[in-house]
Amino acid sequence: MIGENAIEVKHVSKWYGAFQVLHDVNLTVRKGERIVICGPSGSGKSTLIRCFNRLEAHQKGDITVNGISLHNKMRDIAEVRRKVGMVFQHFNLFPHMTVLMNCMAGPMWINGVPKKEARDRAMHYLKKVRIPEQANKFPSQLSGGQQQRVAIARSLSMQPTVMLFDEPTSALDPEMVAEVLETITTLAHEGMTMVCVTHEMGFARAVADRVVFMDAGRIVEEGRPDGFFSDPQHERTKLFLSQVLRH
Amino acid sequence: MLYNDTVDSEALVHRPWFVAIVFAVVMAICSAINFTDTWMGELMRAVIGEPLTSGLYGRFATGLVLSLLFCANVIVIGFIPFKAQVITVWVELLLSFLAFFNAFDLSLPFIWDKLPILLSQGLFTTLYVAAVSIFFATILAIIGAVAKLSGNGFAYAIASFYTSFFRGLPLLMQLYLIYLGLPQLGVVLDAVPSGVLALSLCYGAYMTEIFRAGIQSIDRGQWEASRSIGFGFGLTMRKIILPQALPVIIPPTGNQFISMLKDSSLVSIVGVWELMFLARALGQATFKHMEMLIAVALIYWILSACMEIVQARIERHYNRSKVR
Ligand SMILES: Nc1ncnc2c1ncn2[C@@H]1O[C@H](COP(=O)(O)OP(=O)(O)OP(=O)(O)O)[C@@H](O)[C@H]1O
Ligand SMILES: [Mg+2]
C-alpha cells in the first residue's frame, strides 16, 4: 500500500475549549511497529490515540493513517475506521448481542460478508483469544478479562491493519490482567501494528519496539524500551518511572 | 424486582392483627351495605328466617358469615405459590366485577344482538385509527428525538416547539383545530384522517420525549465502540443504540399505546363510527345505555389487556441479555 508508515502525526495540536490538550505532537508509527504510550493521568494519551481513528478531531496539524489524511470527510474517516481496530478501557461490548454476534456485526453490516462466513471468521478470532466456548453467551455473563478478550476479537474480526489499545487492562482485576496482556502479546508477535496506552511497564518492556512518554500534552521522550527504562533522559520521565516502577 | 431480603418474615396475611383488621373492615362494609337481599341471604334462610324481614339480626349474621369467608379465603391464598396466588386473586376480582355488573340487570340478549356491529364496524375503526396513529407517532417520535439530540439549532428548535405545542394543548382542541380549523385554510380533511393526524401529532410529541430519554440513557462508550468499528450514524442508531434503548422505551410506550387506544374514542365527536360512537348511538336509540357502555368498556379492556401481554413479551425479549 502507500508508504511505509501506518500512522503519521505531524505538528498536531488540540484544544478543549480554551484548554490545550495536545501541544504540537509529532509521531510516526511504521507498519508492523509496536508502540507503547505512557505518562501521568491527564497527559493526553487517550486523546491522542483517539485522534487516530477520529473519535476526537484535532484542530491543527496533520494525521495520516494508512495513507489517508484525516479531515472532515466521512468517506475517508469510514475507510480509516474499517481498517483501524480499537479496544477500550471499559470494553464497550454491545450488551444486547451475544459474544458471537458482537464479532459478526462489523463484517456483516459493513463489509457485507455473508452470515456463514462472518460466523466462521468470528469463531476463528474467538479461538484466537481462547474463548470460543463463550460464543453464545451475552457479555454480562463473562468476567472482565473475558469481556476484554471478546472486545479484542471483535476488533480483529474486521481484519484491521492497525490496532489501538486505550488502557486495555486498567479496569481489570489483577488476576485477569495477565490473560489480556498475553492475548495482546500473541498479537504483537504476529506482526500486528499496534499502539497501546498502558501503565503495564513489564508488558512495555517485553513487546514494545518503542516507548513514548507524554506529559501535559507533549511527547517528552521516546525510545527503545531498554534505553527508555534503564537510562531515561528527562527529569519528568525519571520521576514518572520511579513512581510506576515502585509498584 | 425489589430483590427481597433473604430473611423471610411471616406472610402479612397470616398475622393475627392483619387478619383482624381485614375482618373488621369487611364487617363494617357488610353492615353498611345490606347483603340479606342477595344470594347470601338466601343461603342463610335456615338461620335468619325470611331474609327480607330479618332486620338487623339478619344483616349482622350475613355480614359475619361473609367476613369469615373472606378472611378464610385470604388466609388460604396466603399458603399457595406465587403463580396460583396471582391466578386465584385475578379470577376472584373478575368474578366480583361481573357480579357488580350483573346487579345492573342488563339485557344480555340485546348486547348479544348488537355485538356483531360493535365488532365489525366499531372495533375495526378503533383498531384502524389507533394502529395507523401509533405507526405515525412512532416515526415522529424517532425523528423528534434525534432532532432534539442532534445539536443542530434548527432541528432542536423545531422539535422542541413541536413537543411543547402538542403536549401543551388538549387533544380534543387539536382535533377541533384540525377538523374545523384547517378547512379555513382550504385544507379539508375527512373525519378519520383528521383523527389520525391529531392522535399521531399528539402522541408523537409525548413519545418524542420518551425516545429522547431512552437514547440518552445509553452510555457514550457504545457510540464510540460502534463508530470505531466503522458503523455510520444510521447503523449505529438502528443496530446499537435503539435496541439498547428499547428496554427503557417500551414500558412508557406501552402506556402510550394503551392510552391512545382509548383516546381514539375522542374521534367519535367528529362523527367517526368507532366503538364509542356506536355505543352511544345504539344505546340512545333503544334507551339501553348501560348495556352498550358496559359492552364497549369490556371490549376496550380486552384490547388493552392484549396490548399488556404483547408489551410483556417484547420486554422479556429485550431483557434476555440482562442474564447474570
Ligand atoms: N471532553 C473533554 N472536555 C474537556 N476536557 C477534556 C475532555 N476530555 C479530556 N479532557 C481533558 O484533557 C486532558 C487529557 O485527557 P486524556 O483523557 O487524554 O488523559 P489521559 O492521559 O488518557 O489520562 P488517563 O491516564 O487518566 O486516562 C485531561 O486534562 C482532561 O481533563
Ligand atoms: Mg486515558
Coordinates of C-alpha atoms and ligand atoms in Angstrom, one line a residue:
Chain A
M1 CA 0.0 0.0 0.0
I2 CA 1.0 3.6 0.3
G3 CA 4.4 4.1 2.0
E4 CA 6.0 2.5 5.0
N5 CA 4.1 4.3 7.7
A6 CA 0.9 3.2 9.3
I7 CA 0.3 6.4 11.2
E8 CA 1.9 9.8 10.7
V9 CA 1.3 12.6 13.2
K10 CA 2.7 16.0 12.2
H11 CA 2.5 19.1 14.4
V12 CA -0.8 18.1 15.9
S13 CA -2.5 20.4 18.4
K14 CA -5.9 20.0 20.0
W15 CA -7.9 22.2 22.3
Y16 CA -11.0 21.5 24.6
G17 CA -12.4 25.0 24.6
A18 CA -9.5 27.2 25.8
F19 CA -7.6 24.3 27.3
Q20 CA -4.9 22.9 25.1
V21 CA -4.7 19.1 25.4
L22 CA -2.1 18.4 22.7
H23 CA 0.9 20.6 22.0
D24 CA 2.5 20.2 18.6
V25 CA 2.7 16.4 18.8
N26 CA 4.9 14.5 16.2
L27 CA 4.9 10.8 16.0
T28 CA 5.4 8.2 13.3
V29 CA 4.3 4.6 13.6
R30 CA 5.8 2.3 10.9
K31 CA 4.0 -0.8 9.6
G32 CA 4.4 -3.7 12.0
E33 CA 5.7 -1.4 14.7
R34 CA 4.5 -1.8 18.3
I35 CA 4.3 1.4 20.3
V36 CA 3.5 1.8 24.0
I37 CA 2.4 5.3 25.2
C38 CA 2.7 6.0 28.8
G39 CA 2.5 9.1 31.0
P40 CA 0.7 10.5 34.0
S41 CA -3.0 10.8 34.2
G42 CA -4.4 13.7 32.2
S43 CA -1.4 14.0 30.0
G44 CA -3.4 13.5 26.8
K45 CA -2.6 9.8 26.0
S46 CA -6.2 8.8 25.4
T47 CA -6.9 12.0 23.5
L48 CA -4.0 11.4 21.1
I49 CA -4.8 7.8 20.4
R50 CA -8.5 8.6 19.9
C51 CA -7.4 11.1 17.2
F52 CA -6.0 8.2 15.2
N53 CA -9.5 7.0 14.3
R54 CA -11.1 10.3 14.7
L55 CA -13.2 9.6 17.7
E56 CA -11.7 13.1 18.5
A57 CA -10.9 15.8 16.0
H58 CA -7.6 17.6 16.0
Q59 CA -7.6 21.3 15.3
K60 CA -4.0 21.9 13.9
G61 CA -1.5 19.7 12.1
D62 CA -2.0 16.6 10.0
I63 CA -2.7 12.9 10.9
T64 CA -2.3 10.4 8.1
V65 CA -3.5 6.8 8.7
N66 CA -2.8 4.1 6.1
G67 CA -2.0 6.9 3.7
I68 CA -5.4 8.6 4.2
S69 CA -5.3 12.1 5.7
L70 CA -7.8 12.6 8.5
H71 CA -10.1 15.6 7.9
N72 CA -13.8 16.4 7.7
K73 CA -14.7 13.8 5.1
M74 CA -16.9 11.0 6.2
R75 CA -15.9 8.7 3.4
D76 CA -12.3 8.8 4.3
I77 CA -12.9 8.5 8.0
A78 CA -15.1 5.5 7.4
E79 CA -12.4 3.9 5.4
V80 CA -9.9 4.5 8.1
R81 CA -12.1 3.2 10.9
R82 CA -12.8 0.0 9.0
K83 CA -9.1 -0.7 9.0
V84 CA -8.2 0.5 12.5
G85 CA -9.4 -1.5 15.4
M86 CA -9.8 0.0 18.9
V87 CA -10.0 -1.6 22.3
F88 CA -11.3 0.5 25.2
Q89 CA -10.6 0.6 28.9
H90 CA -14.2 -0.4 29.7
F91 CA -14.6 -2.9 26.8
N92 CA -17.8 -1.3 25.4
L93 CA -19.1 -4.6 24.1
F94 CA -22.6 -4.4 22.7
P95 CA -24.6 -5.8 25.7
H96 CA -27.7 -6.7 23.7
M97 CA -25.8 -9.1 21.3
T98 CA -24.2 -12.4 22.0
V99 CA -20.4 -12.6 22.0
L100 CA -20.6 -14.2 18.6
M101 CA -22.9 -11.5 17.2
N102 CA -20.6 -8.8 18.6
C103 CA -17.9 -10.2 16.4
M104 CA -20.1 -10.9 13.4
A105 CA -21.8 -7.5 13.3
G106 CA -19.0 -5.5 11.8
P107 CA -18.0 -7.8 9.0
M108 CA -21.7 -8.4 8.1
W109 CA -23.1 -4.9 8.2
I110 CA -20.1 -3.0 6.9
N111 CA -18.2 -5.3 4.6
G112 CA -21.2 -7.3 3.5
V113 CA -19.6 -10.6 4.5
P114 CA -22.2 -13.4 4.2
K115 CA -23.5 -14.7 7.5
K116 CA -21.9 -18.1 7.4
E117 CA -18.5 -16.7 6.6
A118 CA -18.8 -14.0 9.2
R119 CA -19.6 -16.7 11.8
D120 CA -16.6 -18.7 10.8
R121 CA -14.4 -15.7 10.9
A122 CA -15.8 -14.6 14.3
M123 CA -15.2 -18.1 15.7
H124 CA -11.7 -18.1 14.3
Y125 CA -10.9 -14.9 16.3
L126 CA -12.7 -16.1 19.4
K127 CA -10.5 -19.2 19.3
K128 CA -7.5 -17.0 18.9
V129 CA -8.4 -15.1 22.1
R130 CA -9.2 -18.5 23.6
I131 CA -12.9 -18.2 24.5
P132 CA -14.7 -20.0 21.7
E133 CA -16.9 -21.8 24.3
Q134 CA -18.4 -18.5 25.4
A135 CA -19.6 -17.6 21.9
N136 CA -23.3 -17.9 22.6
K137 CA -23.3 -16.1 26.0
F138 CA -24.1 -12.4 26.5
P139 CA -21.3 -10.1 27.6
S140 CA -22.9 -9.6 31.0
Q141 CA -22.3 -13.3 31.7
L142 CA -18.5 -13.0 31.2
S143 CA -15.7 -11.9 33.6
G144 CA -13.9 -8.7 32.9
G145 CA -10.9 -10.4 31.3
Q146 CA -13.1 -12.5 29.1
Q147 CA -15.0 -9.4 28.0
Q148 CA -11.9 -7.6 27.1
R149 CA -10.7 -10.6 25.1
V150 CA -14.1 -10.6 23.2
A151 CA -13.5 -6.9 22.6
I152 CA -10.2 -7.7 21.0
A153 CA -11.8 -10.5 18.9
R154 CA -14.5 -8.1 17.8
S155 CA -11.9 -5.6 16.5
L156 CA -9.8 -8.4 14.9
S157 CA -12.9 -9.7 13.0
M158 CA -12.7 -6.5 10.9
Q159 CA -9.2 -7.7 10.0
P160 CA -7.6 -4.3 10.8
T161 CA -4.1 -3.3 9.8
V162 CA -3.7 -1.3 13.0
M163 CA -4.9 -1.9 16.5
L164 CA -5.3 0.8 19.1
F165 CA -5.5 -0.1 22.8
D166 CA -6.5 2.5 25.4
E167 CA -5.5 1.2 28.8
P168 CA -7.0 -2.3 28.0
T169 CA -6.2 -3.7 31.4
S170 CA -6.7 -0.9 33.9
A171 CA -10.3 -1.8 34.6
L172 CA -9.4 -5.4 35.3
D173 CA -8.7 -7.3 38.5
P174 CA -5.0 -8.2 38.8
E175 CA -5.5 -11.9 38.0
M176 CA -7.2 -11.0 34.7
V177 CA -4.6 -8.6 33.6
A178 CA -2.2 -11.4 32.6
E179 CA -4.7 -13.2 30.3
V180 CA -5.5 -10.0 28.4
L181 CA -1.8 -9.0 28.1
E182 CA -1.0 -12.5 26.9
T183 CA -3.5 -12.1 24.1
I184 CA -2.1 -8.8 23.1
T185 CA 1.4 -10.1 23.2
T186 CA 0.5 -13.0 20.9
L187 CA -1.0 -10.4 18.5
A188 CA 2.2 -8.4 18.7
H189 CA 4.4 -11.4 17.9
E190 CA 2.3 -12.0 14.8
G191 CA 3.4 -8.6 13.5
M192 CA 0.2 -6.6 14.0
T193 CA 0.9 -2.8 14.0
M194 CA -0.3 -1.5 17.4
V195 CA -0.4 1.5 19.6
C196 CA -1.1 0.7 23.2
V197 CA -1.7 3.1 26.1
T198 CA -0.8 1.3 29.3
H199 CA 0.8 1.5 32.7
E200 CA 2.0 -2.1 32.5
M201 CA 5.7 -1.4 32.2
G202 CA 6.6 -5.1 32.2
F203 CA 4.4 -5.5 29.1
A204 CA 6.0 -2.5 27.5
R205 CA 9.5 -3.8 28.1
A206 CA 8.5 -7.2 26.6
V207 CA 6.7 -6.2 23.4
A208 CA 7.3 -2.6 22.6
D209 CA 9.6 -1.5 19.8
R210 CA 9.3 2.0 21.1
V211 CA 8.0 3.6 24.3
V212 CA 6.6 7.1 24.1
F213 CA 6.3 9.2 27.2
M214 CA 3.8 12.0 27.3
D215 CA 3.3 14.8 29.8
A216 CA 1.0 17.7 29.8
G217 CA 0.0 17.2 26.1
R218 CA 3.6 16.9 24.8
I219 CA 5.7 13.9 23.8
V220 CA 8.6 14.4 26.3
E221 CA 10.7 11.4 25.3
E222 CA 10.6 8.3 23.2
G223 CA 13.0 5.4 22.6
R224 CA 13.6 1.7 22.6
P225 CA 12.4 0.1 25.8
D226 CA 15.8 -1.0 27.0
G227 CA 17.2 2.5 26.9
F228 CA 14.0 4.2 28.0
F229 CA 13.7 2.2 31.2
S230 CA 17.4 1.9 32.1
D231 CA 18.5 5.4 31.1
P232 CA 15.7 8.0 30.8
Q233 CA 16.9 11.4 29.6
H234 CA 14.4 13.7 31.2
E235 CA 13.7 14.5 34.8
R236 CA 10.0 14.2 34.2
T237 CA 10.4 10.7 32.8
K238 CA 12.7 9.6 35.7
L239 CA 10.1 10.9 38.2
F240 CA 7.3 9.1 36.4
L241 CA 9.2 5.8 36.1
S242 CA 10.2 5.9 39.7
Q243 CA 6.6 6.2 40.6
V244 CA 5.2 3.5 38.4
L245 CA 8.0 1.0 38.9
R246 CA 7.8 1.2 42.6
H247 CA 4.5 -0.8 42.5
Chain B
M1 CA -37.6 -6.9 41.1
L2 CA -37.5 -5.5 44.6
Y3 CA -35.0 -8.2 45.5
N4 CA -36.5 -9.1 48.8
D5 CA -34.3 -9.8 51.8
T6 CA -33.3 -13.4 52.4
V7 CA -34.7 -13.2 55.9
D8 CA -38.2 -14.5 55.5
S9 CA -40.8 -12.8 57.6
E10 CA -44.2 -14.4 58.1
A11 CA -46.7 -13.6 55.4
L12 CA -48.7 -10.5 56.2
V13 CA -52.0 -12.3 55.7
H14 CA -51.0 -14.9 58.3
R15 CA -50.5 -12.3 61.1
P16 CA -53.4 -12.2 63.6
W17 CA -53.5 -8.4 63.8
F18 CA -53.7 -8.1 60.0
V19 CA -56.5 -10.7 59.7
A20 CA -58.3 -8.9 62.5
I21 CA -58.2 -5.6 60.6
V22 CA -59.4 -7.3 57.4
F23 CA -62.2 -8.9 59.3
A24 CA -63.2 -5.6 60.9
V25 CA -63.1 -3.7 57.5
V26 CA -65.2 -6.3 55.7
M27 CA -67.6 -6.5 58.6
A28 CA -68.0 -2.7 58.5
I29 CA -68.7 -2.8 54.8
C30 CA -71.2 -5.6 55.2
S31 CA -73.0 -3.7 57.9
A32 CA -73.2 -0.6 55.7
I33 CA -74.5 -2.4 52.7
N34 CA -77.3 -4.8 53.3
F35 CA -76.5 -8.2 51.8
T36 CA -79.6 -10.0 53.0
D37 CA -81.4 -9.5 49.7
T38 CA -78.7 -11.3 47.7
W39 CA -78.0 -15.0 47.2
M40 CA -76.1 -14.8 50.5
G41 CA -79.3 -14.0 52.3
E42 CA -81.0 -16.9 50.6
L43 CA -78.3 -19.3 51.7
M44 CA -78.7 -18.1 55.3
R45 CA -82.5 -18.6 55.3
A46 CA -82.2 -21.5 57.7
V47 CA -80.5 -19.3 60.3
I48 CA -82.1 -15.9 59.9
G49 CA -85.6 -16.9 58.5
E50 CA -87.1 -14.8 55.7
P51 CA -84.1 -12.7 54.6
L52 CA -86.0 -9.5 53.7
T53 CA -87.7 -9.3 57.1
S54 CA -84.7 -10.5 59.2
G55 CA -83.8 -6.9 60.1
L56 CA -80.6 -6.0 62.0
Y57 CA -80.1 -9.6 63.1
G58 CA -80.1 -10.9 59.6
R59 CA -77.8 -8.2 58.4
F60 CA -75.4 -8.8 61.2
A61 CA -75.4 -12.6 60.7
T62 CA -74.9 -12.4 57.0
G63 CA -72.1 -9.9 57.4
L64 CA -70.4 -12.2 59.9
V65 CA -70.5 -15.1 57.6
L66 CA -69.3 -13.1 54.7
S67 CA -66.4 -11.7 56.7
L68 CA -65.4 -15.1 58.0
L69 CA -65.5 -16.5 54.4
F70 CA -63.4 -13.6 53.2
C71 CA -60.8 -13.9 55.9
A72 CA -60.6 -17.7 55.4
N73 CA -60.1 -17.1 51.7
V74 CA -57.3 -14.6 52.3
I75 CA -55.5 -16.9 54.7
V76 CA -55.8 -19.9 52.3
I77 CA -54.5 -17.9 49.4
G78 CA -51.5 -16.9 51.6
F79 CA -50.4 -20.5 51.6
I80 CA -50.3 -21.3 47.8
P81 CA -47.4 -20.5 45.5
F82 CA -47.0 -17.2 43.6
K83 CA -48.5 -18.2 40.3
A84 CA -51.5 -19.8 41.8
Q85 CA -52.0 -16.8 44.0
V86 CA -52.0 -14.5 41.0
I87 CA -54.5 -16.6 39.1
T88 CA -56.8 -17.1 42.0
V89 CA -56.9 -13.4 43.0
W90 CA -57.4 -12.4 39.4
V91 CA -60.3 -14.8 39.0
E92 CA -61.9 -13.7 42.2
L93 CA -61.6 -10.0 41.4
L94 CA -63.0 -10.7 37.9
L95 CA -66.0 -12.6 39.4
S96 CA -66.8 -9.8 41.8
F97 CA -66.8 -7.3 38.9
L98 CA -69.1 -9.5 36.9
A99 CA -71.3 -9.8 39.9
F100 CA -71.3 -6.0 40.2
F101 CA -72.3 -5.5 36.5
N102 CA -74.8 -8.2 36.9
A103 CA -76.5 -6.1 39.6
F104 CA -77.4 -3.6 36.8
D105 CA -79.9 -6.1 35.5
L106 CA -78.5 -5.9 32.0
S107 CA -80.3 -7.3 28.9
L108 CA -77.8 -9.8 27.7
P109 CA -79.7 -10.7 24.5
F110 CA -79.6 -7.1 23.5
I111 CA -75.8 -7.0 23.9
W112 CA -75.5 -10.2 22.0
D113 CA -77.7 -8.8 19.3
K114 CA -75.6 -5.7 18.8
L115 CA -72.2 -7.4 19.3
P116 CA -71.6 -8.1 15.6
I117 CA -72.0 -4.5 14.5
L118 CA -69.9 -3.3 17.5
L119 CA -67.1 -5.6 16.5
S120 CA -67.3 -5.4 12.7
Q121 CA -67.8 -1.6 12.5
G122 CA -66.7 -0.1 15.8
L123 CA -63.8 -2.4 16.8
F124 CA -62.4 -2.3 13.3
T125 CA -62.5 1.5 13.1
T126 CA -61.0 1.9 16.5
L127 CA -58.2 -0.5 15.8
Y128 CA -57.6 1.0 12.4
V129 CA -57.4 4.6 13.8
A130 CA -55.2 3.5 16.7
A131 CA -52.8 1.4 14.7
V132 CA -52.2 3.9 12.0
S133 CA -51.7 6.7 14.6
I134 CA -49.3 4.5 16.5
F135 CA -47.3 3.9 13.4
F136 CA -47.0 7.6 12.5
A137 CA -46.5 8.6 16.2
T138 CA -43.5 6.3 16.4
I139 CA -41.9 7.7 13.3
L140 CA -42.5 11.2 14.5
A141 CA -41.0 10.3 17.9
I142 CA -37.8 8.9 16.4
I143 CA -37.3 11.9 14.2
G144 CA -38.2 14.2 17.0
A145 CA -35.8 12.5 19.5
V146 CA -32.9 12.5 17.0
A147 CA -33.6 16.2 16.2
K148 CA -33.6 17.1 19.9
L149 CA -30.3 15.4 20.5
S150 CA -28.7 16.4 17.2
G151 CA -27.0 19.6 18.4
N152 CA -28.5 21.3 15.3
G153 CA -30.2 24.6 16.3
F154 CA -32.8 24.4 13.6
A155 CA -33.7 20.8 14.3
Y156 CA -33.8 21.4 18.1
A157 CA -35.9 24.5 17.8
I158 CA -38.5 22.8 15.5
A159 CA -38.6 19.6 17.6
S160 CA -38.9 21.4 20.9
F161 CA -41.6 23.7 19.6
Y162 CA -43.5 20.7 18.3
T163 CA -43.4 18.8 21.6
S164 CA -44.2 21.9 23.6
F165 CA -47.2 22.8 21.4
F166 CA -48.7 19.3 21.0
R167 CA -48.2 18.3 24.6
G168 CA -49.5 21.7 25.8
L169 CA -52.9 21.6 24.0
P170 CA -55.7 19.3 25.0
L171 CA -56.1 16.5 22.4
L172 CA -59.7 17.5 21.9
M173 CA -58.7 21.0 21.0
Q174 CA -56.1 19.7 18.5
L175 CA -58.8 17.6 16.9
Y176 CA -61.1 20.6 16.5
L177 CA -58.3 22.7 15.2
I178 CA -57.6 20.1 12.5
Y179 CA -61.1 19.2 11.7
L180 CA -62.7 22.7 11.9
G181 CA -59.7 25.0 11.6
L182 CA -57.8 23.6 8.6
P183 CA -60.8 23.9 6.2
Q184 CA -60.5 27.7 6.8
L185 CA -57.1 27.4 5.1
G186 CA -58.6 25.5 2.3
V187 CA -57.5 22.1 3.6
V188 CA -60.5 19.8 4.1
L189 CA -59.8 16.6 5.8
D190 CA -62.3 13.8 6.4
A191 CA -63.1 12.7 9.9
V192 CA -60.9 9.7 10.1
P193 CA -57.7 11.4 8.6
S194 CA -58.3 14.3 11.0
G195 CA -58.5 11.9 13.9
V196 CA -55.4 10.0 12.8
L197 CA -53.5 13.3 12.3
A198 CA -54.4 14.7 15.7
L199 CA -53.6 11.4 17.5
S200 CA -50.3 11.0 15.7
L201 CA -49.1 14.5 16.3
C202 CA -50.1 14.5 20.0
Y203 CA -48.7 11.1 20.8
G204 CA -45.7 11.7 18.6
A205 CA -44.9 14.6 20.9
Y206 CA -45.2 12.6 24.1
M207 CA -43.2 9.7 22.6
T208 CA -40.5 12.1 21.4
E209 CA -39.7 12.7 25.0
I210 CA -39.7 9.0 25.8
F211 CA -37.4 8.2 22.9
R212 CA -35.1 11.0 23.8
A213 CA -34.7 9.8 27.3
G214 CA -34.2 6.3 26.1
I215 CA -31.5 7.3 23.6
Q216 CA -29.8 9.5 26.3
S217 CA -29.7 6.6 28.7
I218 CA -27.2 4.7 26.5
D219 CA -23.6 5.1 27.5
R220 CA -21.3 7.2 25.3
G221 CA -18.9 4.2 25.1
Q222 CA -21.5 2.4 22.9
W223 CA -21.4 5.2 20.3
E224 CA -17.6 5.2 20.4
A225 CA -17.3 1.4 20.0
S226 CA -19.8 1.4 17.2
R227 CA -18.1 4.3 15.4
S228 CA -14.6 2.8 15.9
I229 CA -15.8 -0.4 14.2
G230 CA -16.9 1.8 11.3
F231 CA -20.7 1.9 11.6
G232 CA -22.1 5.2 10.3
F233 CA -24.9 7.1 12.1
G234 CA -27.8 5.0 10.6
L235 CA -26.3 1.7 11.5
T236 CA -25.2 2.9 15.0
M237 CA -28.7 4.1 15.7
R238 CA -30.6 1.1 14.2
K239 CA -28.4 -1.7 15.4
I240 CA -26.7 -0.4 18.5
I241 CA -28.5 2.5 20.2
L242 CA -32.2 1.9 19.6
P243 CA -32.2 -1.8 20.5
Q244 CA -30.5 -0.9 23.8
A245 CA -32.8 2.0 24.4
L246 CA -35.9 -0.2 23.9
P247 CA -36.0 -1.7 27.4
V248 CA -36.2 1.9 28.7
I249 CA -38.6 3.0 26.0
I250 CA -41.0 0.1 25.9
P251 CA -42.8 0.4 29.3
P252 CA -43.8 4.1 28.9
T253 CA -44.5 3.5 25.2
G254 CA -46.8 0.6 26.1
N255 CA -48.6 3.0 28.3
Q256 CA -48.9 5.5 25.4
F257 CA -50.3 2.8 23.1
I258 CA -53.0 1.7 25.6
S259 CA -53.8 5.3 26.3
M260 CA -54.0 6.0 22.5
L261 CA -56.4 3.1 22.0
K262 CA -58.8 4.7 24.4
D263 CA -58.2 8.3 23.3
S264 CA -59.2 7.2 19.8
S265 CA -62.7 7.4 21.2
L266 CA -62.3 11.2 21.0
V267 CA -62.6 11.0 17.3
S268 CA -66.2 10.0 17.8
I269 CA -67.0 13.6 18.3
V270 CA -66.3 14.4 14.7
G271 CA -68.6 11.5 13.7
V272 CA -66.3 8.6 13.2
W273 CA -68.2 5.3 13.7
E274 CA -65.8 3.8 16.1
L275 CA -66.6 1.9 19.3
M276 CA -67.6 4.8 21.5
F277 CA -69.7 6.5 18.8
L278 CA -71.6 3.2 18.2
A279 CA -72.1 2.6 21.8
R280 CA -73.8 5.9 22.3
A281 CA -75.7 5.8 19.1
L282 CA -77.1 2.3 19.7
G283 CA -77.7 3.0 23.4
Q284 CA -79.6 6.2 22.8
A285 CA -81.8 4.7 20.1
T286 CA -83.0 2.0 22.4
F287 CA -82.6 3.5 25.9
K288 CA -80.3 0.7 26.8
H289 CA -77.3 3.0 27.6
M290 CA -75.8 0.8 30.3
E291 CA -75.8 -2.3 28.1
M292 CA -73.8 -0.7 25.3
L293 CA -71.5 1.2 27.6
I294 CA -70.5 -1.8 29.6
A295 CA -70.1 -4.0 26.5
V296 CA -67.8 -1.4 24.9
A297 CA -66.0 -0.9 28.2
L298 CA -65.2 -4.6 28.2
I299 CA -64.0 -4.5 24.6
Y300 CA -61.6 -1.7 25.4
W301 CA -60.4 -3.6 28.4
I302 CA -59.8 -6.7 26.5
L303 CA -57.9 -4.8 23.8
S304 CA -55.8 -3.1 26.5
A305 CA -55.1 -6.5 28.1
C306 CA -53.9 -7.9 24.8
M307 CA -51.5 -4.9 24.5
E308 CA -50.3 -5.5 28.0
I309 CA -49.5 -9.1 27.0
V310 CA -47.7 -8.1 23.9
Q311 CA -45.7 -5.5 25.9
A312 CA -44.7 -8.1 28.5
R313 CA -43.5 -10.4 25.7
I314 CA -41.4 -7.7 24.0
E315 CA -39.9 -6.6 27.3
R316 CA -38.9 -10.2 28.0
H317 CA -37.3 -10.5 24.6
Y318 CA -35.3 -7.3 25.0
N319 CA -34.3 -8.2 28.6
R320 CA -32.9 -11.6 27.7
S321 CA -29.3 -10.1 27.6
K322 CA -29.6 -9.0 31.2
V323 CA -29.0 -12.5 32.5
R324 CA -26.3 -13.0 35.0
Ligands
LIG1 N1 -14.3 16.1 26.6 C1 -13.4 16.8 27.3 N2 -13.6 18.1 27.6 C2 -12.7 18.8 28.2 N3 -11.6 18.4 28.7 C3 -11.3 17.1 28.5 C4 -12.2 16.2 27.7 N4 -11.6 15.0 27.7 C5 -10.4 15.1 28.3 N5 -10.2 16.3 28.7 C6 -9.0 16.8 29.4 O1 -7.9 16.6 28.6 C7 -6.8 16.1 29.3 C8 -6.2 14.8 28.7 O2 -7.2 13.8 28.9 P1 -6.9 12.3 28.5 O3 -8.1 11.5 28.7 O4 -6.4 12.3 27.1 O5 -5.8 11.9 29.5 P2 -5.0 10.5 29.7 O6 -3.6 10.8 29.5 O7 -5.7 9.5 28.9 O8 -5.3 10.3 31.2 P3 -5.7 8.9 32.0 O9 -4.4 8.2 32.2 O10 -6.3 9.3 33.2 O11 -6.6 8.1 31.1 C9 -7.2 16.0 30.8 O12 -6.8 17.1 31.5 C10 -8.7 16.0 30.7 O13 -9.2 16.7 31.8
MG2 MG -7.0 7.8 29.3

